[in-house]
Amino acid sequence: MTALEIAPFPTAGRVHRAALRVGPGATTPPGRARLDAVVDWLQQVAYEDVVDAGLEGESLWVVRRTQVVARRFPVFGERLELRTAASGTGPLVTERRTSIAGERGAAVEAAALWVPLDPATLRPRRTEAVEAVYGASAAGRRVKARLRHPTPPDDAVAVDWRFDRADLDVAGHVNNAAYWRALEEELGEHPADAPLAVEVEHPAPAFAGPARLLRAGDRRWLVGADGTVHASALLVAGA
């Protein structure tokens, strides 16, 4: 069992479905789908759901926490089916569950906390439209945006990292999938059939420039040149 507990996939309300085939730009040399590619698929299907639901322009969504539990990673050329639905709501947050299943046995479950921002003020807000679309599948389950990862210890091992302009998204800061590239570097030749669970939190946005990756046990932190923690991660092998 994994140390990361995620909510069951909703059994009622709105479910958005999508399909894709794993391409060469999403994999390691042996053919395993990279962590950053998987997270990019999660945000892509979430965006498609928002557009399909008629909520595009209603809010600008930013991620607060993402959990990925891979029982078996997707591989090059594999056809995937993705399902996504809201699994919880809170005063200023919506939790989205996504399930990825593949024709060759890929099995990935994910949960992400998304905060809706007012496009004009960039301040968190919830709207009646969001509640109307996602309330039924959330089924009254309440979630919070509070972060829970510890700060890095003084003896954490540090290596240089860098965020480039290519890592920035339409919000002007580092896209959440880009943080997972640093974790992918940790995996190396991790095989597709080796289970893994990862949880990433985002305390503060990052921008292009130098950074550091800190390591301590099964935890990682990406910090800016001024010491600001931009992302923290927990990795659990054998999920």
Short mmCIF file of C-alpha atoms in Angstrom, two decimals, residues 5-228:
data_model
loop_
_atom_site.label_atom_id
_atom_site.label_comp_id
_atom_site.label_asym_id
_atom_site.label_seq_id
_atom_site.Cartn_x
_atom_site.Cartn_y
_atom_site.Cartn_z
CA GLU A 5 -4.04 8.24 0.42
CA ILE A 6 -6.23 9.62 -2.34
CA ALA A 7 -10.00 9.76 -2.57
CA PRO A 8 -11.92 7.15 -4.58
CA PHE A 9 -12.95 8.18 -8.08
CA PRO A 10 -16.43 9.78 -7.97
CA THR A 11 -19.40 7.58 -8.80
CA ALA A 12 -21.86 10.36 -9.62
CA GLY A 13 -21.92 13.70 -11.39
CA ARG A 14 -19.83 14.99 -14.26
CA VAL A 15 -16.97 12.85 -15.66
CA HIS A 16 -14.83 14.06 -18.56
CA ARG A 17 -13.03 11.49 -20.74
CA ALA A 18 -10.12 11.79 -23.14
CA ALA A 19 -7.80 9.48 -25.08
CA LEU A 20 -4.19 9.75 -26.19
CA ARG A 21 -1.27 7.66 -27.39
CA VAL A 22 2.09 7.98 -25.61
CA GLY A 23 4.45 9.71 -28.02
CA PRO A 24 8.25 9.92 -28.24
CA GLY A 25 8.43 13.33 -26.58
CA ALA A 26 6.87 11.96 -23.38
CA THR A 27 9.17 9.04 -22.61
CA THR A 28 12.59 8.04 -21.30
CA PRO A 29 14.99 6.19 -23.66
CA PRO A 30 13.64 2.78 -22.50
CA GLY A 31 10.11 4.00 -23.23
CA ARG A 32 8.61 4.75 -19.79
CA ALA A 33 6.39 7.83 -19.65
CA ARG A 34 8.18 10.56 -17.70
CA LEU A 35 6.69 12.04 -14.55
CA ASP A 36 6.50 15.53 -16.05
CA ALA A 37 4.65 14.15 -19.09
CA VAL A 38 2.10 12.38 -16.88
CA VAL A 39 1.46 15.59 -14.93
CA ASP A 40 1.14 17.54 -18.18
CA TRP A 41 -1.57 15.07 -19.27
CA LEU A 42 -3.38 15.66 -15.97
CA GLN A 43 -3.51 19.41 -16.49
CA GLN A 44 -4.42 19.00 -20.17
CA VAL A 45 -7.45 16.82 -19.47
CA ALA A 46 -8.43 19.19 -16.63
CA TYR A 47 -8.27 22.14 -19.02
CA GLU A 48 -10.31 20.29 -21.64
CA ASP A 49 -12.94 19.54 -18.99
CA VAL A 50 -13.14 23.21 -17.99
CA VAL A 51 -13.56 24.25 -21.63
CA ASP A 52 -16.12 21.52 -22.33
CA ALA A 53 -18.09 22.56 -19.23
CA GLY A 54 -18.29 26.14 -20.47
CA LEU A 55 -16.12 27.52 -17.65
CA GLU A 56 -13.25 28.86 -19.75
CA GLY A 57 -12.65 32.45 -18.71
CA GLU A 58 -14.66 31.99 -15.51
CA SER A 59 -11.51 31.43 -13.45
CA LEU A 60 -7.76 30.98 -13.82
CA TRP A 61 -6.87 27.70 -12.14
CA VAL A 62 -3.56 27.12 -10.32
CA VAL A 63 -2.50 23.89 -8.65
CA ARG A 64 -1.75 23.68 -4.94
CA ARG A 65 -0.98 19.97 -4.52
CA THR A 66 -0.71 17.00 -6.89
CA GLN A 67 -0.60 13.32 -5.96
CA VAL A 68 0.33 10.66 -8.51
CA VAL A 69 0.15 6.95 -7.70
CA ALA A 70 1.54 4.85 -10.56
CA ARG A 71 0.95 1.13 -10.20
CA ARG A 72 2.35 0.75 -13.71
CA PHE A 73 3.65 3.60 -15.85
CA PRO A 74 2.41 4.14 -19.41
CA VAL A 75 4.92 3.23 -22.13
CA PHE A 76 5.79 4.46 -25.62
CA GLY A 77 3.05 3.80 -28.15
CA GLU A 78 0.45 2.77 -25.55
CA ARG A 79 -3.10 3.98 -26.02
CA LEU A 80 -4.48 5.59 -22.86
CA GLU A 81 -7.94 6.41 -21.59
CA LEU A 82 -8.23 9.28 -19.10
CA ARG A 83 -11.17 10.07 -16.82
CA THR A 84 -11.37 13.15 -14.63
CA ALA A 85 -13.96 14.42 -12.15
CA ALA A 86 -14.20 16.67 -9.12
CA SER A 87 -13.84 14.66 -5.92
CA GLY A 88 -14.07 17.43 -3.32
CA THR A 89 -14.64 21.13 -2.81
CA GLY A 90 -13.69 23.72 -0.23
CA PRO A 91 -14.09 27.46 0.32
CA LEU A 92 -11.27 28.28 -2.11
CA VAL A 93 -10.29 24.97 -3.68
CA THR A 94 -11.54 22.09 -5.82
CA GLU A 95 -10.01 18.60 -5.78
CA ARG A 96 -9.82 16.82 -9.12
CA ARG A 97 -9.36 13.05 -9.44
CA THR A 98 -7.94 11.62 -12.65
CA SER A 99 -7.57 7.98 -13.63
CA ILE A 100 -5.30 6.80 -16.46
CA ALA A 101 -5.63 3.27 -17.86
CA GLY A 102 -3.72 1.82 -20.81
CA GLU A 103 -4.08 -1.06 -23.23
CA ARG A 104 -0.75 -2.51 -22.04
CA GLY A 105 -1.57 -2.28 -18.36
CA ALA A 106 -0.81 1.33 -17.50
CA ALA A 107 -2.54 2.21 -14.23
CA VAL A 108 -2.14 5.69 -12.74
CA GLU A 109 -4.38 7.41 -10.21
CA ALA A 110 -4.00 11.09 -9.41
CA ALA A 111 -5.56 13.78 -7.26
CA ALA A 112 -4.87 17.50 -7.50
CA LEU A 113 -6.03 20.52 -5.52
CA TRP A 114 -6.84 23.42 -7.82
CA VAL A 115 -7.47 26.98 -6.67
CA PRO A 116 -9.67 29.15 -8.94
CA LEU A 117 -8.38 32.73 -9.30
CA ASP A 118 -10.25 35.78 -10.48
CA PRO A 119 -8.71 36.48 -13.93
CA ALA A 120 -8.71 40.23 -13.26
CA THR A 121 -7.33 40.35 -9.71
CA LEU A 122 -5.57 36.95 -9.53
CA ARG A 123 -7.10 36.49 -6.09
CA PRO A 124 -8.73 33.18 -5.09
CA ARG A 125 -12.48 32.99 -5.58
CA ARG A 126 -15.25 30.45 -6.02
CA THR A 127 -18.26 31.04 -8.24
CA GLU A 128 -21.74 29.61 -8.48
CA ALA A 129 -20.84 28.30 -11.94
CA VAL A 130 -18.00 26.18 -10.54
CA GLU A 131 -20.27 24.80 -7.81
CA ALA A 132 -23.01 24.02 -10.34
CA VAL A 133 -20.66 22.02 -12.59
CA TYR A 134 -18.61 20.13 -10.00
CA GLY A 135 -20.79 19.98 -6.91
CA ALA A 136 -22.57 16.72 -7.79
CA SER A 137 -19.43 14.62 -8.29
CA ALA A 138 -17.80 16.12 -5.18
CA ALA A 139 -20.83 14.77 -3.30
CA GLY A 140 -20.33 17.04 -0.30
CA ARG A 141 -16.74 15.93 0.37
CA ARG A 142 -14.81 18.89 1.80
CA VAL A 143 -11.13 19.54 1.14
CA LYS A 144 -8.66 22.19 2.32
CA ALA A 145 -5.83 23.99 0.56
CA ARG A 146 -3.59 23.93 3.63
CA LEU A 147 -0.03 22.75 2.90
CA ARG A 148 1.39 19.96 5.03
CA HIS A 149 4.98 19.29 3.90
CA PRO A 150 7.84 20.19 6.27
CA THR A 151 10.45 22.80 5.47
CA PRO A 152 13.87 21.51 4.35
CA PRO A 153 16.28 20.54 7.14
CA ASP A 154 19.60 22.33 7.54
CA ASP A 155 21.54 19.22 6.48
CA ALA A 156 19.67 18.68 3.20
CA VAL A 157 21.98 17.94 0.28
CA ALA A 158 21.80 20.67 -2.38
CA VAL A 159 22.43 20.52 -6.13
CA ASP A 160 22.05 23.29 -8.68
CA TRP A 161 18.89 23.49 -10.77
CA ARG A 162 17.51 26.03 -13.20
CA PHE A 163 14.11 27.05 -14.54
CA ASP A 164 14.14 28.36 -18.11
CA ARG A 165 11.75 30.61 -20.03
CA ALA A 166 10.45 27.47 -21.74
CA ASP A 167 9.16 26.33 -18.31
CA LEU A 168 6.83 29.33 -17.99
CA ASP A 169 3.12 29.06 -18.80
CA VAL A 170 0.33 31.52 -19.64
CA ALA A 171 0.21 32.66 -16.00
CA GLY A 172 3.80 33.90 -16.34
CA HIS A 173 5.33 31.53 -13.81
CA VAL A 174 6.83 28.03 -13.88
CA ASN A 175 4.22 25.49 -14.97
CA ASN A 176 3.53 22.84 -12.35
CA ALA A 177 4.62 20.01 -14.68
CA ALA A 178 8.10 21.57 -14.96
CA TYR A 179 8.83 20.90 -11.29
CA TRP A 180 8.38 17.20 -11.95
CA ARG A 181 11.35 17.24 -14.36
CA ALA A 182 13.62 17.58 -11.35
CA LEU A 183 11.99 14.51 -9.79
CA GLU A 184 12.31 12.63 -13.08
CA GLU A 185 16.06 13.21 -12.92
CA GLU A 186 15.96 11.36 -9.59
CA LEU A 187 14.34 8.29 -11.16
CA GLY A 188 16.92 7.58 -13.85
CA GLU A 189 16.08 4.23 -15.42
CA HIS A 190 13.13 3.52 -13.12
CA PRO A 191 11.24 0.70 -14.91
CA ALA A 192 7.66 1.10 -16.05
CA ASP A 193 6.46 -1.83 -13.93
CA ALA A 194 7.98 -0.51 -10.67
CA PRO A 195 5.23 1.22 -8.65
CA LEU A 196 5.80 4.74 -7.38
CA ALA A 197 3.79 7.37 -5.50
CA VAL A 198 4.69 11.06 -5.53
CA GLU A 199 3.12 14.08 -3.85
CA VAL A 200 4.14 17.63 -4.80
CA GLU A 201 3.05 20.85 -3.10
CA HIS A 202 3.47 24.40 -4.40
CA PRO A 203 3.94 27.00 -1.62
CA ALA A 204 5.00 29.86 -3.94
CA PRO A 205 5.30 30.42 -7.70
CA ALA A 206 8.72 30.28 -9.35
CA PHE A 207 10.07 32.17 -12.33
CA ALA A 208 12.91 31.65 -14.79
CA GLY A 209 16.32 31.65 -13.17
CA PRO A 210 18.69 29.65 -10.97
CA ALA A 211 17.34 27.41 -8.22
CA ARG A 212 18.48 24.54 -6.01
CA LEU A 213 17.17 21.02 -5.52
CA LEU A 214 17.43 19.89 -1.88
CA ARG A 215 17.40 16.21 -0.89
CA ALA A 216 16.74 14.61 2.49
CA GLY A 217 15.57 11.00 2.67
CA ASP A 218 12.44 10.53 0.57
CA ARG A 219 11.74 14.28 0.41
CA ARG A 220 12.79 16.92 -2.09
CA TRP A 221 12.50 20.73 -2.23
CA LEU A 222 12.99 23.16 -5.10
CA VAL A 223 14.07 26.51 -3.71
CA GLY A 224 14.94 29.82 -5.30
CA ALA A 225 18.19 31.73 -5.00
CA ASP A 226 16.73 33.62 -2.02
CA GLY A 227 15.76 30.41 -0.22
CA THR A 228 12.04 30.57 -1.03
#
